[in-house]
Amino acid sequence: GSVIEDGDLEKMLTGIGTNLCGLSLNECEMTRDDFHAIGAHCKSLRYLSLEGMESESPDTTQGDISSVISDCGDTLRYLNLGCNDFVDDTMLECIANHCPEMLLLDFSNSKLVTDIGLARIASRCKKIQCLGMMYCDKMGIYTCETKEDFISTFVTPLLSLRDLRTIVFASDLSDIITQDDDNVPNYEEVGYRYGYVDGVLQTALPNFMHCLRIA
């Protein structure tokens, strides 16, 4: 990861933040002041990537990220929060409340996100075209014991996203599903559910293309 020296980010954003459209800070070591600087100066931000922040900035809190989202959310179109353990349903609710123009949202490897957070996004972020949710093992596609529950809690919210085009799932299920747990679907059932989501969304949504499965 990269280290941002104290005050350097604010100095940079003070000069160019107003006109800045994109910012990628993946795996950067940042402070709370750095996050506040983004929110204070980047009022035209459309693209923001904060993937893997927690590995390099262990003191990063959900509040730090939420403050950036609330300050910049009106203009954000693309947001990558993958590989951060602090991303949960509350974080997705914050995004839903502040990012009405969101087109692409990636929260892959978020182990605390459930269908509740997905429903929040689907209820407010109506322009979303792409959702990245690889290795989100608390979501109903992996946890619901019955097909009826899976359809109700996972599939139905997605049907309200009329502009949705792509969903990205994980193809390797060995890190998601414990095969000796009788209370969760097995590999074969999840494979069926992947296909079911793909087929239903292609039929119901005018622009939906496919569910991608990436290792």
PDB file of N, CA, C and O in Angstrom, residues 61-86:
ATOM      1  N   THR A  61     -12.619   4.182  10.180  1.00  0.00           N
ATOM      2  CA  THR A  61     -13.916   3.783  10.723  1.00  0.00           C
ATOM      3  C   THR A  61     -15.000   3.938   9.678  1.00  0.00           C
ATOM      4  O   THR A  61     -14.831   4.620   8.666  1.00  0.00           O
ATOM      5  N   GLN A  62     -16.111   3.320   9.967  1.00  0.00           N
ATOM      6  CA  GLN A  62     -17.267   3.472   9.089  1.00  0.00           C
ATOM      7  C   GLN A  62     -17.675   4.936   8.993  1.00  0.00           C
ATOM      8  O   GLN A  62     -18.076   5.414   7.929  1.00  0.00           O
ATOM      9  N   GLY A  63     -17.547   5.668  10.100  1.00  0.00           N
ATOM     10  CA  GLY A  63     -17.898   7.085  10.100  1.00  0.00           C
ATOM     11  C   GLY A  63     -17.044   7.908   9.157  1.00  0.00           C
ATOM     12  O   GLY A  63     -17.534   8.866   8.543  1.00  0.00           O
ATOM     13  N   ASP A  64     -15.755   7.550   9.027  1.00  0.00           N
ATOM     14  CA  ASP A  64     -14.878   8.277   8.107  1.00  0.00           C
ATOM     15  C   ASP A  64     -15.374   8.150   6.667  1.00  0.00           C
ATOM     16  O   ASP A  64     -15.454   9.137   5.932  1.00  0.00           O
ATOM     17  N   ILE A  65     -15.704   6.931   6.267  1.00  0.00           N
ATOM     18  CA  ILE A  65     -16.184   6.707   4.900  1.00  0.00           C
ATOM     19  C   ILE A  65     -17.572   7.314   4.713  1.00  0.00           C
ATOM     20  O   ILE A  65     -17.870   7.922   3.684  1.00  0.00           O
ATOM     21  N   SER A  66     -18.417   7.160   5.711  1.00  0.00           N
ATOM     22  CA  SER A  66     -19.778   7.697   5.615  1.00  0.00           C
ATOM     23  C   SER A  66     -19.769   9.210   5.450  1.00  0.00           C
ATOM     24  O   SER A  66     -20.607   9.778   4.738  1.00  0.00           O
ATOM     25  N   SER A  67     -18.821   9.879   6.094  1.00  0.00           N
ATOM     26  CA  SER A  67     -18.751  11.330   5.982  1.00  0.00           C
ATOM     27  C   SER A  67     -18.401  11.746   4.557  1.00  0.00           C
ATOM     28  O   SER A  67     -18.930  12.742   4.033  1.00  0.00           O
ATOM     29  N   VAL A  68     -17.508  10.981   3.908  1.00  0.00           N
ATOM     30  CA  VAL A  68     -17.168  11.272   2.514  1.00  0.00           C
ATOM     31  C   VAL A  68     -18.384  11.052   1.618  1.00  0.00           C
ATOM     32  O   VAL A  68     -18.691  11.863   0.744  1.00  0.00           O
ATOM     33  N   ILE A  69     -19.086   9.958   1.850  1.00  0.00           N
ATOM     34  CA  ILE A  69     -20.260   9.648   1.028  1.00  0.00           C
ATOM     35  C   ILE A  69     -21.341  10.709   1.193  1.00  0.00           C
ATOM     36  O   ILE A  69     -21.959  11.155   0.214  1.00  0.00           O
ATOM     37  N   SER A  70     -21.575  11.145   2.422  1.00  0.00           N
ATOM     38  CA  SER A  70     -22.623  12.156   2.640  1.00  0.00           C
ATOM     39  C   SER A  70     -22.229  13.510   2.047  1.00  0.00           C
ATOM     40  O   SER A  70     -23.081  14.240   1.553  1.00  0.00           O
ATOM     41  N   ASP A  71     -20.929  13.829   2.065  1.00  0.00           N
ATOM     42  CA  ASP A  71     -20.468  15.114   1.532  1.00  0.00           C
ATOM     43  C   ASP A  71     -20.393  15.127   0.011  1.00  0.00           C
ATOM     44  O   ASP A  71     -20.615  16.165  -0.618  1.00  0.00           O
ATOM     45  N   CYS A  72     -20.068  13.975  -0.593  1.00  0.00           N
ATOM     46  CA  CYS A  72     -19.838  13.924  -2.041  1.00  0.00           C
ATOM     47  C   CYS A  72     -20.915  13.148  -2.792  1.00  0.00           C
ATOM     48  O   CYS A  72     -20.859  13.035  -4.016  1.00  0.00           O
ATOM     49  N   GLY A  73     -21.876  12.604  -2.074  1.00  0.00           N
ATOM     50  CA  GLY A  73     -22.814  11.657  -2.668  1.00  0.00           C
ATOM     51  C   GLY A  73     -23.651  12.190  -3.807  1.00  0.00           C
ATOM     52  O   GLY A  73     -24.008  11.443  -4.716  1.00  0.00           O
ATOM     53  N   ASP A  74     -23.973  13.476  -3.808  1.00  0.00           N
ATOM     54  CA  ASP A  74     -24.842  14.030  -4.846  1.00  0.00           C
ATOM     55  C   ASP A  74     -24.263  13.853  -6.244  1.00  0.00           C
ATOM     56  O   ASP A  74     -25.016  13.754  -7.219  1.00  0.00           O
ATOM     57  N   THR A  75     -22.926  13.836  -6.355  1.00  0.00           N
ATOM     58  CA  THR A  75     -22.304  13.738  -7.677  1.00  0.00           C
ATOM     59  C   THR A  75     -21.702  12.373  -7.964  1.00  0.00           C
ATOM     60  O   THR A  75     -21.356  12.081  -9.106  1.00  0.00           O
ATOM     61  N   LEU A  76     -21.570  11.518  -6.950  1.00  0.00           N
ATOM     62  CA  LEU A  76     -20.912  10.225  -7.152  1.00  0.00           C
ATOM     63  C   LEU A  76     -21.699   9.328  -8.110  1.00  0.00           C
ATOM     64  O   LEU A  76     -22.905   9.159  -7.983  1.00  0.00           O
ATOM     65  N   ARG A  77     -20.969   8.756  -9.077  1.00  0.00           N
ATOM     66  CA  ARG A  77     -21.555   7.808 -10.020  1.00  0.00           C
ATOM     67  C   ARG A  77     -20.946   6.415  -9.863  1.00  0.00           C
ATOM     68  O   ARG A  77     -21.604   5.421 -10.120  1.00  0.00           O
ATOM     69  N   TYR A  78     -19.672   6.373  -9.476  1.00  0.00           N
ATOM     70  CA  TYR A  78     -18.938   5.106  -9.389  1.00  0.00           C
ATOM     71  C   TYR A  78     -18.249   5.042  -8.031  1.00  0.00           C
ATOM     72  O   TYR A  78     -17.458   5.914  -7.693  1.00  0.00           O
ATOM     73  N   LEU A  79     -18.544   3.980  -7.271  1.00  0.00           N
ATOM     74  CA  LEU A  79     -17.988   3.853  -5.923  1.00  0.00           C
ATOM     75  C   LEU A  79     -17.526   2.419  -5.694  1.00  0.00           C
ATOM     76  O   LEU A  79     -18.299   1.478  -5.828  1.00  0.00           O
ATOM     77  N   ASN A  80     -16.252   2.273  -5.344  1.00  0.00           N
ATOM     78  CA  ASN A  80     -15.682   0.961  -5.048  1.00  0.00           C
ATOM     79  C   ASN A  80     -15.238   0.931  -3.595  1.00  0.00           C
ATOM     80  O   ASN A  80     -14.311   1.642  -3.202  1.00  0.00           O
ATOM     81  N   LEU A  81     -15.905   0.106  -2.807  1.00  0.00           N
ATOM     82  CA  LEU A  81     -15.578  -0.066  -1.390  1.00  0.00           C
ATOM     83  C   LEU A  81     -15.191  -1.504  -1.089  1.00  0.00           C
ATOM     84  O   LEU A  81     -15.290  -1.963   0.049  1.00  0.00           O
ATOM     85  N   GLY A  82     -14.747  -2.229  -2.100  1.00  0.00           N
ATOM     86  CA  GLY A  82     -14.434  -3.638  -1.927  1.00  0.00           C
ATOM     87  C   GLY A  82     -13.311  -3.895  -0.934  1.00  0.00           C
ATOM     88  O   GLY A  82     -12.447  -3.047  -0.688  1.00  0.00           O
ATOM     89  N   CYS A  83     -13.346  -5.084  -0.328  1.00  0.00           N
ATOM     90  CA  CYS A  83     -12.300  -5.555   0.587  1.00  0.00           C
ATOM     91  C   CYS A  83     -12.163  -4.676   1.828  1.00  0.00           C
ATOM     92  O   CYS A  83     -11.051  -4.377   2.275  1.00  0.00           O
ATOM     93  N   ASN A  84     -13.282  -4.252   2.369  1.00  0.00           N
ATOM     94  CA  ASN A  84     -13.288  -3.476   3.610  1.00  0.00           C
ATOM     95  C   ASN A  84     -14.306  -4.089   4.571  1.00  0.00           C
ATOM     96  O   ASN A  84     -15.493  -4.126   4.266  1.00  0.00           O
ATOM     97  N   ASP A  85     -13.836  -4.537   5.725  1.00  0.00           N
ATOM     98  CA  ASP A  85     -14.723  -5.214   6.667  1.00  0.00           C
ATOM     99  C   ASP A  85     -15.746  -4.280   7.305  1.00  0.00           C
ATOM    100  O   ASP A  85     -16.731  -4.744   7.870  1.00  0.00           O
ATOM    101  N   PHE A  86     -15.500  -2.962   7.246  1.00  0.00           N
ATOM    102  CA  PHE A  86     -16.449  -2.039   7.866  1.00  0.00           C
ATOM    103  C   PHE A  86     -17.662  -1.764   6.982  1.00  0.00           C
ATOM    104  O   PHE A  86     -18.581  -1.056   7.383  1.00  0.00           O
TER     105      PHE A  86
END
